[in-house]
N, CA, C and O atoms as a MOPAC input file, in Angstrom:
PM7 MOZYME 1SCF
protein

 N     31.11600 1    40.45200 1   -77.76500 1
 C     31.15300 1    39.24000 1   -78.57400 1
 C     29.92800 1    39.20900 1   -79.50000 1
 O     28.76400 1    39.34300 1   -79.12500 1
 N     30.27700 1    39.04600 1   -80.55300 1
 C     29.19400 1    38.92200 1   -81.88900 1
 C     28.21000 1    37.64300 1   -81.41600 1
 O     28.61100 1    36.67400 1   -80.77100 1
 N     27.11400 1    37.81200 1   -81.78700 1
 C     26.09300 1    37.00900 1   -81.48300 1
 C     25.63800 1    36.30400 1   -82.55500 1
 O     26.20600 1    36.55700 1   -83.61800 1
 N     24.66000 1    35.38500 1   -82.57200 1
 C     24.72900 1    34.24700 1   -83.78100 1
 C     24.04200 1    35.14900 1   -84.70900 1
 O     24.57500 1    35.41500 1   -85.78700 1
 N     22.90300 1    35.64400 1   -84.38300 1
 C     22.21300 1    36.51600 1   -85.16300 1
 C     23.20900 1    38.08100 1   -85.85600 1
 O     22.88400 1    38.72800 1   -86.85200 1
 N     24.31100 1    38.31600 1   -85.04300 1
 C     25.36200 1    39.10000 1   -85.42100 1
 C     25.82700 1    38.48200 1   -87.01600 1
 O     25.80000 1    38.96800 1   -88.14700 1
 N     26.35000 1    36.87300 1   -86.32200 1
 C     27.49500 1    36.27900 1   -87.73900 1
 C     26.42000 1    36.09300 1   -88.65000 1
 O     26.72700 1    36.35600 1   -89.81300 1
 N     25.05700 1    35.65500 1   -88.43600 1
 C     24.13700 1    35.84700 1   -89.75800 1
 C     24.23100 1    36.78100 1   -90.72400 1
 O     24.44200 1    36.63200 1   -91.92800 1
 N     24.04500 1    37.82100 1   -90.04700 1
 C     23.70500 1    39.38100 1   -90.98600 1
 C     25.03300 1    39.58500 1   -92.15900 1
 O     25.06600 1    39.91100 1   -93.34600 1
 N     26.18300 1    39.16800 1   -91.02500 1
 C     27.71800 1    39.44900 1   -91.32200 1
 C     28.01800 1    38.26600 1   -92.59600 1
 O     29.16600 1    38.26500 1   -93.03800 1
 N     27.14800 1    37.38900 1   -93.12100 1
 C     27.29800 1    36.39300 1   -93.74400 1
 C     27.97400 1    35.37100 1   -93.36300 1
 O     28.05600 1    34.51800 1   -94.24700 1
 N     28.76800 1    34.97500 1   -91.88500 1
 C     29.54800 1    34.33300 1   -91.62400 1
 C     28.64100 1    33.14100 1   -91.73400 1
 O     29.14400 1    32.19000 1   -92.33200 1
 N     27.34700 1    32.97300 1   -91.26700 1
 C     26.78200 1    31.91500 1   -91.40500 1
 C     25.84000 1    32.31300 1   -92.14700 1
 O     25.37200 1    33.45000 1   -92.07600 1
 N     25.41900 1    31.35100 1   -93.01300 1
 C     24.36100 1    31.46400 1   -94.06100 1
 C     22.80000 1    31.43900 1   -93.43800 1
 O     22.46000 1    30.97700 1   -92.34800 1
 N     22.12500 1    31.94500 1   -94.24800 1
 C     20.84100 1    31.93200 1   -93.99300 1
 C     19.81200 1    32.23500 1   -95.25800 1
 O     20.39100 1    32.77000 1   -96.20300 1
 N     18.86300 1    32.07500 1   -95.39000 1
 C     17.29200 1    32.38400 1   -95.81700 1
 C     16.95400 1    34.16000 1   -95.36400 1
 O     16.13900 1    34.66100 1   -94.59000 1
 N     17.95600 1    34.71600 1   -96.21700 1
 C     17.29800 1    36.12500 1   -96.06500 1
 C     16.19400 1    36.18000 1   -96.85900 1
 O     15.97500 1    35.57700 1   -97.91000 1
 N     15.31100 1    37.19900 1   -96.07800 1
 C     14.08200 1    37.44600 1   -96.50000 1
 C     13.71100 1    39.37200 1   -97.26100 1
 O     13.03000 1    39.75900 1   -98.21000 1
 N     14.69500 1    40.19200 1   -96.08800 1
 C     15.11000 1    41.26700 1   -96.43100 1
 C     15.67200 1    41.89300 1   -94.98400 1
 O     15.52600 1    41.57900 1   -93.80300 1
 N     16.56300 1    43.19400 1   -95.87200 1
 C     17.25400 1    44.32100 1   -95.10100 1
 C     16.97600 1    45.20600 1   -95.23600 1
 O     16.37700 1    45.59000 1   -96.24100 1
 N     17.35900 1    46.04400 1   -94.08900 1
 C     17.40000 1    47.77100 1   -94.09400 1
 C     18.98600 1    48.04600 1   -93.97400 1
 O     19.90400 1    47.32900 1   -94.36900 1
 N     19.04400 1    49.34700 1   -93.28400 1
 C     20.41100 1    49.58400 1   -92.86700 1
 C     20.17200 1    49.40900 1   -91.36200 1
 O     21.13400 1    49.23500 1   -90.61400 1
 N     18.91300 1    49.45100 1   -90.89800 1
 C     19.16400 1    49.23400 1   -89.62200 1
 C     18.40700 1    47.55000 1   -88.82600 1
 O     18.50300 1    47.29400 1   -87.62600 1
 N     17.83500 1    46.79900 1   -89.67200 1
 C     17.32500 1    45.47800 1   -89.21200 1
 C     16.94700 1    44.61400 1   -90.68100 1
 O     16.70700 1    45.09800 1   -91.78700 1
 N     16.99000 1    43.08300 1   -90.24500 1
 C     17.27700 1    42.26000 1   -90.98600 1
 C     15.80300 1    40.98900 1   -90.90000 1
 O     15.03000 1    41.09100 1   -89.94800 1
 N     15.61700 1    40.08300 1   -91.76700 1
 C     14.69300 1    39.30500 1   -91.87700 1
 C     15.20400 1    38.27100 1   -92.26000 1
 O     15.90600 1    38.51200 1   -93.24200 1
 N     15.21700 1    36.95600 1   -91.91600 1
 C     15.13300 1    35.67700 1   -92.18400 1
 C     14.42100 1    34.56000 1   -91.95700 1
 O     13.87200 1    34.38600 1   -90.86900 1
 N     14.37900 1    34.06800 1   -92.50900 1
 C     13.84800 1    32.21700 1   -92.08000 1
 C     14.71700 1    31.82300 1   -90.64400 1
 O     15.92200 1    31.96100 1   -90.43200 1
 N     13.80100 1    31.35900 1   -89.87800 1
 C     14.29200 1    30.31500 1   -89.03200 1
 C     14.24200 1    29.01900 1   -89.49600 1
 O     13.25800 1    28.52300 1   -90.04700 1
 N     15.61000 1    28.29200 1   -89.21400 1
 C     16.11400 1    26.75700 1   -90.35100 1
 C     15.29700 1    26.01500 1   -89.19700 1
 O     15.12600 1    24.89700 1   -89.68200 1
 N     14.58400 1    26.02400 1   -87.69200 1
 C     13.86300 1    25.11900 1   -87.40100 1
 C     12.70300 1    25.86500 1   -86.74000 1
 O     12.58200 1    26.23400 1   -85.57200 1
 N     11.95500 1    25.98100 1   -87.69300 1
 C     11.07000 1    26.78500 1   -87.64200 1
 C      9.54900 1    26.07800 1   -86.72800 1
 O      9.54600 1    24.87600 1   -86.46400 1
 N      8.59700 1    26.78900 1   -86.40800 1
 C      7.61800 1    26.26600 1   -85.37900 1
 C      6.61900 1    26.01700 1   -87.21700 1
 O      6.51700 1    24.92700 1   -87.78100 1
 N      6.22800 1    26.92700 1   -87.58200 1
 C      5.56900 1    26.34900 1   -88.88400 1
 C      6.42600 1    26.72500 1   -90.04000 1
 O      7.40200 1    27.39700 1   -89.70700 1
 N      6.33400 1    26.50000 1   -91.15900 1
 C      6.72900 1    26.98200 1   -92.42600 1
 C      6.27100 1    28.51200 1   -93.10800 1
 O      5.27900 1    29.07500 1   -93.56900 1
 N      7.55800 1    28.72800 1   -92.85900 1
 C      7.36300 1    30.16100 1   -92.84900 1
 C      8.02100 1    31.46500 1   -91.57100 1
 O      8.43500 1    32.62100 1   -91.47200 1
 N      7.81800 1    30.62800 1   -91.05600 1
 C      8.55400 1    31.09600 1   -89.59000 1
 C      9.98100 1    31.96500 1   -89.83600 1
 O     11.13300 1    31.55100 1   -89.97000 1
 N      9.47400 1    33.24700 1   -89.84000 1
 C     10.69900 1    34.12300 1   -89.92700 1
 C     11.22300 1    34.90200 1   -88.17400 1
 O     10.49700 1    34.83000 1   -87.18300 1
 N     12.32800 1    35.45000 1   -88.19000 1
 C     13.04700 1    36.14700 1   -86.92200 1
 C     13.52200 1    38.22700 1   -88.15100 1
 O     14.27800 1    38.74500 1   -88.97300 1
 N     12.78000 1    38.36400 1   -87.60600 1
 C     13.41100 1    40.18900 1   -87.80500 1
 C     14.06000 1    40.16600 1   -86.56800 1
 O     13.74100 1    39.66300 1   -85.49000 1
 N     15.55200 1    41.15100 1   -87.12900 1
 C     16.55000 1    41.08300 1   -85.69200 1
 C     16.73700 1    42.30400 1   -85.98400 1
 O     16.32900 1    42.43900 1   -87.13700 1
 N     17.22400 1    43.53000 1   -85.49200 1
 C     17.77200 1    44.81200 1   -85.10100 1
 C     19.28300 1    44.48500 1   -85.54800 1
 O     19.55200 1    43.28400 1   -85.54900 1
 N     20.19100 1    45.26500 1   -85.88500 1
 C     21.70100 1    45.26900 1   -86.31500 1
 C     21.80900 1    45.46100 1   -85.31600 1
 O     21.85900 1    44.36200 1   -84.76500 1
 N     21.91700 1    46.47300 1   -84.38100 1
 C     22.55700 1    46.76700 1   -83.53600 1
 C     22.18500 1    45.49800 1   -82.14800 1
 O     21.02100 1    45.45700 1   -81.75100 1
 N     23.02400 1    44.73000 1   -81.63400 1
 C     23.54000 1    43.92600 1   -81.06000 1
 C     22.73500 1    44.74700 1   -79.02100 1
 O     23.20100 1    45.54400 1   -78.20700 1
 N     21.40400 1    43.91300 1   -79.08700 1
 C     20.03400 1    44.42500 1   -77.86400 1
 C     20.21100 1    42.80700 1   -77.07100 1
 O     20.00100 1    41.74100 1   -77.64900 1
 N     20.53400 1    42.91700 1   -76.00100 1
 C     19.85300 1    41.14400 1   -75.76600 1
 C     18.37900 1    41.26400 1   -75.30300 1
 O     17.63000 1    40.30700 1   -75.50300 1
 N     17.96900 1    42.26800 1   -74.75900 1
 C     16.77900 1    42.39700 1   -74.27200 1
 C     16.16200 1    43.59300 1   -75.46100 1
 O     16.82700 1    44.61400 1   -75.63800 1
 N     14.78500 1    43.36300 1   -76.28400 1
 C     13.93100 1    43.83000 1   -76.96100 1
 C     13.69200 1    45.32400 1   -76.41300 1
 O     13.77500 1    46.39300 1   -77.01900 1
 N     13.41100 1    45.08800 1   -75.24100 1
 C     12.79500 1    46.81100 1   -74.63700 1
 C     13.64100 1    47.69900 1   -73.83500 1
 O     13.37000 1    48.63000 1   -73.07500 1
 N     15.06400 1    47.00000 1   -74.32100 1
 C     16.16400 1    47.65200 1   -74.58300 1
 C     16.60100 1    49.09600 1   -75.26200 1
 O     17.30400 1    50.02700 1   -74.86800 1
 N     15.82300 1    48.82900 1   -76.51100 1
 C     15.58100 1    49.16300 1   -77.70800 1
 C     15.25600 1    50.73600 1   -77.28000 1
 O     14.44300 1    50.89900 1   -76.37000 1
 N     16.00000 1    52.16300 1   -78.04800 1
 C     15.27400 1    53.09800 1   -77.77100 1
 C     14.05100 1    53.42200 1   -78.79800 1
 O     14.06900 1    53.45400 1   -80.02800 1
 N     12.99100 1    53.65100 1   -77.89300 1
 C     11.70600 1    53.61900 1   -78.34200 1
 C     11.06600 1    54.07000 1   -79.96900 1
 O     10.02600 1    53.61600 1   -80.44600 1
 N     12.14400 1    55.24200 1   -80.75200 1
 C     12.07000 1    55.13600 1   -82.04600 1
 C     12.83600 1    54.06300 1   -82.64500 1
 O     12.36800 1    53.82500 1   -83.75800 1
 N     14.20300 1    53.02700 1   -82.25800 1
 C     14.05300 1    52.35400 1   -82.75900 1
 C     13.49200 1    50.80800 1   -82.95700 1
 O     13.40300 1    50.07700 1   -83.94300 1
 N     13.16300 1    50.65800 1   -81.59500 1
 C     12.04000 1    49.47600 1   -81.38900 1
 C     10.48000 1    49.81300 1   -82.71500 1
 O     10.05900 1    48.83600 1   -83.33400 1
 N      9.89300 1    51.08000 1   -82.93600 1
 C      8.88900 1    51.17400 1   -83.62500 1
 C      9.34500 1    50.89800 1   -84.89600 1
 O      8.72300 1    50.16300 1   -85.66300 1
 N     10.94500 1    51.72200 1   -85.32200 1
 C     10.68200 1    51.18500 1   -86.93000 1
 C     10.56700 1    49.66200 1   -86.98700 1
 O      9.82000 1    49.02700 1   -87.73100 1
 N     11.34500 1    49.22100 1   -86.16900 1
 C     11.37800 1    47.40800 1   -86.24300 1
 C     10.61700 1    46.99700 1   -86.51900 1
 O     10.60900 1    46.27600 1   -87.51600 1
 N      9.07400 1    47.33400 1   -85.45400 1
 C      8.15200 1    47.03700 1   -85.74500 1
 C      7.12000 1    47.11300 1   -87.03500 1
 O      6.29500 1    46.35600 1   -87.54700 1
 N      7.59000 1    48.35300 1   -87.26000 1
 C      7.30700 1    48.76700 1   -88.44200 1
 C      7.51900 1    48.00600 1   -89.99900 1
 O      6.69600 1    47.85900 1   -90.90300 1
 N      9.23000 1    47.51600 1   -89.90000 1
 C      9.79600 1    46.52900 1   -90.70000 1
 C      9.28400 1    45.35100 1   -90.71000 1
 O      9.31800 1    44.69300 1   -91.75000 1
 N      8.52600 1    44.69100 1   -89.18900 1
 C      8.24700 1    43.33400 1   -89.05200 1
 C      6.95700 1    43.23900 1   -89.87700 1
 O      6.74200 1    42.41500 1   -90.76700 1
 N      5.98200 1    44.37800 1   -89.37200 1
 C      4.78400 1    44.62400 1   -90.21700 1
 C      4.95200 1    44.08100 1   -91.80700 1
 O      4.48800 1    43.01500 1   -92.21300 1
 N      5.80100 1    45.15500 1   -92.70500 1
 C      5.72500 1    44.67700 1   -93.71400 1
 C      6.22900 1    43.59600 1   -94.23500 1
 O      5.81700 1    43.04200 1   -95.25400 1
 N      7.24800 1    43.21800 1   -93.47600 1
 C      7.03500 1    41.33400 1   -93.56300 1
 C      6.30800 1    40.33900 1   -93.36600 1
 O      6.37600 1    39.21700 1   -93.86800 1
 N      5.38000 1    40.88800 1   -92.39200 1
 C      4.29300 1    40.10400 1   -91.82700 1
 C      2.91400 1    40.18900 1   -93.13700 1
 O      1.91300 1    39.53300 1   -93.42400 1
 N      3.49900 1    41.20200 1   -93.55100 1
 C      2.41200 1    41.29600 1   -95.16200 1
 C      2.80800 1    40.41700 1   -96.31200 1
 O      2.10700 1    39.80400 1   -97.11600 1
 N      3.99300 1    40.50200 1   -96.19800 1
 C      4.51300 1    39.81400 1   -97.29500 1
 C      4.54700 1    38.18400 1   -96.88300 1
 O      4.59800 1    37.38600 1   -97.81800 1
 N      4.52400 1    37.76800 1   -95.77000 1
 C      4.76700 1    36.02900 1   -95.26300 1
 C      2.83800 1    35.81100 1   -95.90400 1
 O      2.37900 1    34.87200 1   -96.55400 1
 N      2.21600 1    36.89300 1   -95.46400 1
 C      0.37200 1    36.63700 1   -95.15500 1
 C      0.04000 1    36.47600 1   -97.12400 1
 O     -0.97600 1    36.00300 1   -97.63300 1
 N      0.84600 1    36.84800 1   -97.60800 1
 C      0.34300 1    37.04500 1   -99.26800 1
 C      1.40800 1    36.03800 1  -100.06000 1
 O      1.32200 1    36.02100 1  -101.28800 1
 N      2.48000 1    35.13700 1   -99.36800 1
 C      3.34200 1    34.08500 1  -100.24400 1
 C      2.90600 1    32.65200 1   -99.37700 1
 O      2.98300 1    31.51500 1   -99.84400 1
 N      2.42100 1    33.01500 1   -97.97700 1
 C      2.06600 1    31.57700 1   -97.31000 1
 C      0.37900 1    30.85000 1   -96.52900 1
 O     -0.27800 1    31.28000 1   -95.58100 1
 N      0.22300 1    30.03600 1   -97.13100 1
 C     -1.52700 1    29.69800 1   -97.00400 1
 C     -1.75400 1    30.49300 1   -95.23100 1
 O     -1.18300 1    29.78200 1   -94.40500 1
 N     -1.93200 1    30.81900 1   -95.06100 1
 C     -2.60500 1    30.91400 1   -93.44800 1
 C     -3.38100 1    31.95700 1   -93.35300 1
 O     -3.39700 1    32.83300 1   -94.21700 1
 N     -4.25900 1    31.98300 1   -92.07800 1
 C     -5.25200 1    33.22500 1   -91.81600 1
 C     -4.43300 1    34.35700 1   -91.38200 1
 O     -4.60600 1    35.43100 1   -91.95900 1
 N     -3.47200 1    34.25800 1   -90.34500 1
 C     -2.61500 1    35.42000 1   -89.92200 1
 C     -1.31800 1    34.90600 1   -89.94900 1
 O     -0.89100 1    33.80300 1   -90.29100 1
 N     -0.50700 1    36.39300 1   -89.32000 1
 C      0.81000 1    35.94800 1   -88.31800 1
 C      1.01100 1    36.35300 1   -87.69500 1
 O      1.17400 1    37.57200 1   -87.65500 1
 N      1.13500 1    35.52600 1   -86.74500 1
 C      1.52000 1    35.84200 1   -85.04900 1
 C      3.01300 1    36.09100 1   -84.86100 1
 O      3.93300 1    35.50400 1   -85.43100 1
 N      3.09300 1    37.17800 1   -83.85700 1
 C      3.74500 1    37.65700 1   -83.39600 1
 C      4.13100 1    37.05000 1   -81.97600 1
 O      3.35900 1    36.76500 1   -81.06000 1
 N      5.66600 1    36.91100 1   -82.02300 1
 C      6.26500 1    36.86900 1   -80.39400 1
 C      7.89900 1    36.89000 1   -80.23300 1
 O      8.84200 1    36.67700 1   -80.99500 1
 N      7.76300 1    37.23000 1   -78.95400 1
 C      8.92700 1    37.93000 1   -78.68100 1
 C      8.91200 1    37.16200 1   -77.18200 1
 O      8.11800 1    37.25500 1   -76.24600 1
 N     10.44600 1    36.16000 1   -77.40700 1
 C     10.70600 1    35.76100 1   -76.08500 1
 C     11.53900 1    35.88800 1   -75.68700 1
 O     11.65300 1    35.95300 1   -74.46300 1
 N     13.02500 1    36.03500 1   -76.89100 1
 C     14.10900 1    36.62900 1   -76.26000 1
 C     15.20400 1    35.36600 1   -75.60100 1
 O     16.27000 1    35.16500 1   -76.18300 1
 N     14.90200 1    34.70600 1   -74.58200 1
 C     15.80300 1    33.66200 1   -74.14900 1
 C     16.64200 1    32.89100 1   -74.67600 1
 O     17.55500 1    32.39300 1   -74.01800 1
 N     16.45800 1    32.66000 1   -76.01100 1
 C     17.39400 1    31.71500 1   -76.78800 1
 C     18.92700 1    32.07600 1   -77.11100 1
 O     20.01900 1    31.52300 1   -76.98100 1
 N     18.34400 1    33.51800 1   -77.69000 1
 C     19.70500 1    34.03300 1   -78.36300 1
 C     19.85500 1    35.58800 1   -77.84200 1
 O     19.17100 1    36.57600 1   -78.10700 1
 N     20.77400 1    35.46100 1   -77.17300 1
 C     20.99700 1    37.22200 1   -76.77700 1
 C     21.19000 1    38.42400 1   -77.47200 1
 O     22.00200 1    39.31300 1   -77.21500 1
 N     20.06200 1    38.34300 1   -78.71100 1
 C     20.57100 1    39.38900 1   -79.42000 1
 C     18.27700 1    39.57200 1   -79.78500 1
 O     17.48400 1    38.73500 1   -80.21700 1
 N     18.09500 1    40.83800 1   -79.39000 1
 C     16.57400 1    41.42500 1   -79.94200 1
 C     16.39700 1    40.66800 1   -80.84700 1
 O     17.23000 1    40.44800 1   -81.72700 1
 N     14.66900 1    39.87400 1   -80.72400 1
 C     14.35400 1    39.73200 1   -82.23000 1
 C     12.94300 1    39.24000 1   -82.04500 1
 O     12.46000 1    38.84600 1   -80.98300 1
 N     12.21900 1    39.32800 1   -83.46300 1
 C     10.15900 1    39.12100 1   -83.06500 1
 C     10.34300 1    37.97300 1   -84.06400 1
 O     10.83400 1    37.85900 1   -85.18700 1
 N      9.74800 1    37.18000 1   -83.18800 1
 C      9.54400 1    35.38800 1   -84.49100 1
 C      8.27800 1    36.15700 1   -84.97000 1
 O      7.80400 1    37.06600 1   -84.28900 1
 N      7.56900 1    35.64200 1   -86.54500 1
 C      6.79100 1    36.23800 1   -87.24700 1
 C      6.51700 1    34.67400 1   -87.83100 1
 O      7.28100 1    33.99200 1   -88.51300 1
 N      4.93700 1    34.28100 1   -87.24700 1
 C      4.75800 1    32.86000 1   -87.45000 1
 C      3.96500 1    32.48700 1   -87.93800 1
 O      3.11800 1    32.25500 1   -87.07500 1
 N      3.42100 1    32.10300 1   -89.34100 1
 C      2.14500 1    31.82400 1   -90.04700 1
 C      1.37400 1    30.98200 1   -89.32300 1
 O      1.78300 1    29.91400 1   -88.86600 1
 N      0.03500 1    31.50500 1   -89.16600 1
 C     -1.36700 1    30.68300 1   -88.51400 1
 C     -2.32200 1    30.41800 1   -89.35900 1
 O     -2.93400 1    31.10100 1   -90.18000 1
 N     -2.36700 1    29.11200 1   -88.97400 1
 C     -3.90200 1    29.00200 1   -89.06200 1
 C     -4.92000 1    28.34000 1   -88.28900 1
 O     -6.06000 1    28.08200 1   -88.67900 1
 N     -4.33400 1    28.04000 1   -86.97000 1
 C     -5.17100 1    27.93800 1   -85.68300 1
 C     -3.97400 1    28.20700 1   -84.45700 1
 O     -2.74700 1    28.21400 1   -84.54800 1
 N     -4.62600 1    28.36300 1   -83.61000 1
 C     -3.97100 1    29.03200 1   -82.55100 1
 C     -2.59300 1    27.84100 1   -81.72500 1
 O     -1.62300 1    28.22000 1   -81.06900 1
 N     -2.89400 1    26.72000 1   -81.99100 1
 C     -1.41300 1    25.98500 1   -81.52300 1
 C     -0.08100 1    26.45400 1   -82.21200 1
 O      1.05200 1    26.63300 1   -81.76700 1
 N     -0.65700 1    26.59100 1   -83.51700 1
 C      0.59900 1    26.92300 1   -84.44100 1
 C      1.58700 1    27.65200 1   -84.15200 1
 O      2.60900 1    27.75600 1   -84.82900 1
 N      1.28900 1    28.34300 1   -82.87300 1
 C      2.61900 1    29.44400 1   -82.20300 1
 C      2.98200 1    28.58400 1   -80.78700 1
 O      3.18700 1    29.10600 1   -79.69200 1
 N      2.99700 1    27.74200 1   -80.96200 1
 C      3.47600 1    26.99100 1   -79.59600 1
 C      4.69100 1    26.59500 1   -80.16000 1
 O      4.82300 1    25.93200 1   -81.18800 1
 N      5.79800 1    27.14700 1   -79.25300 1
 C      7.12600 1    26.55000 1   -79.30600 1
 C      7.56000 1    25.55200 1   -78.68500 1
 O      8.66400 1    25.07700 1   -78.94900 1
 N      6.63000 1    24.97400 1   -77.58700 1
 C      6.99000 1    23.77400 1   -76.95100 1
 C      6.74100 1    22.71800 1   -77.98000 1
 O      7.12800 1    21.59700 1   -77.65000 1
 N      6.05900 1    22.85200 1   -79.40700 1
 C      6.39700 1    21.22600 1   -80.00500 1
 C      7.44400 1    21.11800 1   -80.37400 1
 O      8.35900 1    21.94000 1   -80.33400 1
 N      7.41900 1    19.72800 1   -80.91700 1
 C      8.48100 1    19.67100 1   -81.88200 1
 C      8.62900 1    20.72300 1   -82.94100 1
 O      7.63100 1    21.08700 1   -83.56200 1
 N      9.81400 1    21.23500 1   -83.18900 1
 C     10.14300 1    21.66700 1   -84.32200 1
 C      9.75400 1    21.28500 1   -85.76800 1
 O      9.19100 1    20.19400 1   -85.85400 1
 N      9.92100 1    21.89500 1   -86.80800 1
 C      9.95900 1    21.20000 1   -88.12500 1
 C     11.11100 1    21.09200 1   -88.36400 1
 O     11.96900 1    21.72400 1   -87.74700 1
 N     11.46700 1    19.91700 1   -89.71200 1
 C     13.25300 1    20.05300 1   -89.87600 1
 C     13.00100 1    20.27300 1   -91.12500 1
 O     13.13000 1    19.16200 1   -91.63800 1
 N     12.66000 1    21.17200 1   -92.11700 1
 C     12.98300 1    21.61800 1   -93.64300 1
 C     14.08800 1    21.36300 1   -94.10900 1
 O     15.17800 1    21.67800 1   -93.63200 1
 N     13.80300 1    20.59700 1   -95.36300 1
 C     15.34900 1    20.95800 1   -96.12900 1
 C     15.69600 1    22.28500 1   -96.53200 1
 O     14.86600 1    23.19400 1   -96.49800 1
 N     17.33900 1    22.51100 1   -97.06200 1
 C     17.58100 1    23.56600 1   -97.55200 1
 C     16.76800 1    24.04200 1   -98.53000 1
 O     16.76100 1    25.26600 1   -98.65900 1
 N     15.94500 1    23.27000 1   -99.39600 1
 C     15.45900 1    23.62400 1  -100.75000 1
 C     14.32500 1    23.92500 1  -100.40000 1
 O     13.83700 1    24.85100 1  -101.04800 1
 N     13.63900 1    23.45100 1   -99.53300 1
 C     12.37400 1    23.91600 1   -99.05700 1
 C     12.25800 1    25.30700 1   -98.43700 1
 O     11.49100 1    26.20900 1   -98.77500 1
 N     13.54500 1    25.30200 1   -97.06300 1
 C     13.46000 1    27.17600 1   -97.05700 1
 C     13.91000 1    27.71100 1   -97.75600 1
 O     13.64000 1    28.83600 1   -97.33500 1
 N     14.87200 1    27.97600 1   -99.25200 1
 C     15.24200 1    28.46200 1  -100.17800 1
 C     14.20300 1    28.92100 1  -100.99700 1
 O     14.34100 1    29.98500 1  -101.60200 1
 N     12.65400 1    27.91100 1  -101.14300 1
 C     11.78000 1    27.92200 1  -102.03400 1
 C     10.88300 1    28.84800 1  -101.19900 1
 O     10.44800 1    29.72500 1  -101.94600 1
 N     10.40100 1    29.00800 1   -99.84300 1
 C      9.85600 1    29.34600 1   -99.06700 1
 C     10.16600 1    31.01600 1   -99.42200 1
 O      9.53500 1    31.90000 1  -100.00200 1
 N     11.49200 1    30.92600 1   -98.73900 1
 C     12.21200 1    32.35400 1   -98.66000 1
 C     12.18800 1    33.02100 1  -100.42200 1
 O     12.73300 1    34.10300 1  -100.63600 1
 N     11.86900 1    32.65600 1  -100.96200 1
 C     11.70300 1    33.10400 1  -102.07700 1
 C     10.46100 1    33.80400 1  -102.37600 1
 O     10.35700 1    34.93900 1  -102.84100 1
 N      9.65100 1    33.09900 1  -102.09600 1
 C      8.41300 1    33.35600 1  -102.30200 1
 C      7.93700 1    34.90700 1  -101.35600 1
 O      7.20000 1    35.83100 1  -101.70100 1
 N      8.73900 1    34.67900 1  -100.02700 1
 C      8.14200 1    35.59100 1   -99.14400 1
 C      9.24300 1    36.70600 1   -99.77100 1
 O      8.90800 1    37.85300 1   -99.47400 1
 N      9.94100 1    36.66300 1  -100.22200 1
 C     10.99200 1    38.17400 1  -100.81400 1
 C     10.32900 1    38.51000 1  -101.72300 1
 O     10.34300 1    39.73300 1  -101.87000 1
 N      9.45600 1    37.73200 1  -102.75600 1
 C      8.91200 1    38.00100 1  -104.39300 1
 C      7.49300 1    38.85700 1  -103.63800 1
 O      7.11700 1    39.93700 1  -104.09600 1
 N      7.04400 1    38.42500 1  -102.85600 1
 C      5.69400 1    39.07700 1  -101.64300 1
 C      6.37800 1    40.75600 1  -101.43400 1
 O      6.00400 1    41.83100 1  -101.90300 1
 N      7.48900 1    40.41200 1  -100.54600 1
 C      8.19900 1    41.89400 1  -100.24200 1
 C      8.23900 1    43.11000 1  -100.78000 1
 O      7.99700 1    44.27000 1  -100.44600 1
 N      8.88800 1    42.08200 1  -102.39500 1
 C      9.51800 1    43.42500 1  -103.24800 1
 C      7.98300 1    44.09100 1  -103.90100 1
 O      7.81000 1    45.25200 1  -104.27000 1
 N      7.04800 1    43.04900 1  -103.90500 1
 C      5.56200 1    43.74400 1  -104.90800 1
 C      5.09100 1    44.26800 1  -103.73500 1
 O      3.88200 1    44.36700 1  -103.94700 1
 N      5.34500 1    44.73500 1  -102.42600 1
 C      4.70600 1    45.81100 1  -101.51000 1
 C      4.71900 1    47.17400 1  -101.80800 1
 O      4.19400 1    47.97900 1  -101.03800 1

C-alpha cells in the first residue's frame, strides 16, 4: 500500500516541492515545527530509515546535505537540524529544521499553521537557494 509520502511524490497529493532526484525527494512540511521545515523521503517505499541499504541511505544523506545548504542560505537561522524519528508515517524520511536556538527542534510544541502562500513563498526561495548550488 502506497504511503502518504508515496501519493506526494506521485502528485496525488500536492505539496511544496523543494527538489528531486530519481531516487529521493524534498518538500515542505504543511505543519511544520519552524518555517522552513522540510522532510527528504527516499522513493523507494523504507518504513524504517536503517532499513536503507547503506549506499543508499548515504546518497540521501548526501541529498539532505545539499538541501540543508540551500534552507541555511534562503532562511534567517544559525543552522539545521537534523532528525529522524520515523513514527508518524511509515515511509523513511530526515525532517531538516531551521535553528536558531535549540528548542526550535522540539516537536512536542505546537505546530505552526502556514498558509498556502506562505509555504509556496518559502518553498521558493529554498529551490532558487538549490538551483544556485
Amino acid at each position: 500500500m502506497a504511503t502518504i509520502f508515496s501519493k506526494i511524490m506521485a502528485g496525488e497529493i500536492p505539496c511544496h516541492k523543494i527538489a528531486e532526484t530519481d531516487r529521493y525527494f524534498a518538500f515542505l512540511d504543511i505543519n511544520p515545527v519552524q518555517m522552513g521545515h522540510t522532510l527528504v523521503v527516499p522513493k523507494l517505499e523504507k518504513d524504517y530509515i536503517f532499513d536503507l541499504e547503506d549506499d543508499y541511505l548515504a546518497e540521501m544523506m548526501v541529498f539532505a546535505k545539499k538541501i540543508a545548504r540551500a534552507q541555511k542560505n534562503a532562511i534567517p537561522c544559525l543552522r539545521i537540524g537534523v532528525a529522524v524519528i520515523g513514527l508518524e508515517v511509515p515511509h523513511a524520511h530526515v525532517h531538516l529544521v531551521p535553528l536558531t536556538q535549540e528548542g526550535d527542534l522540539d516537536f512536542r510544541k505546537p505546530k505552526m499553521n502556514p498558509t498556502q502562500e506562505d509555504l509556496a513563498e518559502t518553498a521558493a526561495k529554498i529551490r532558487t537557494a538549490y538551483e544556485q548550488l
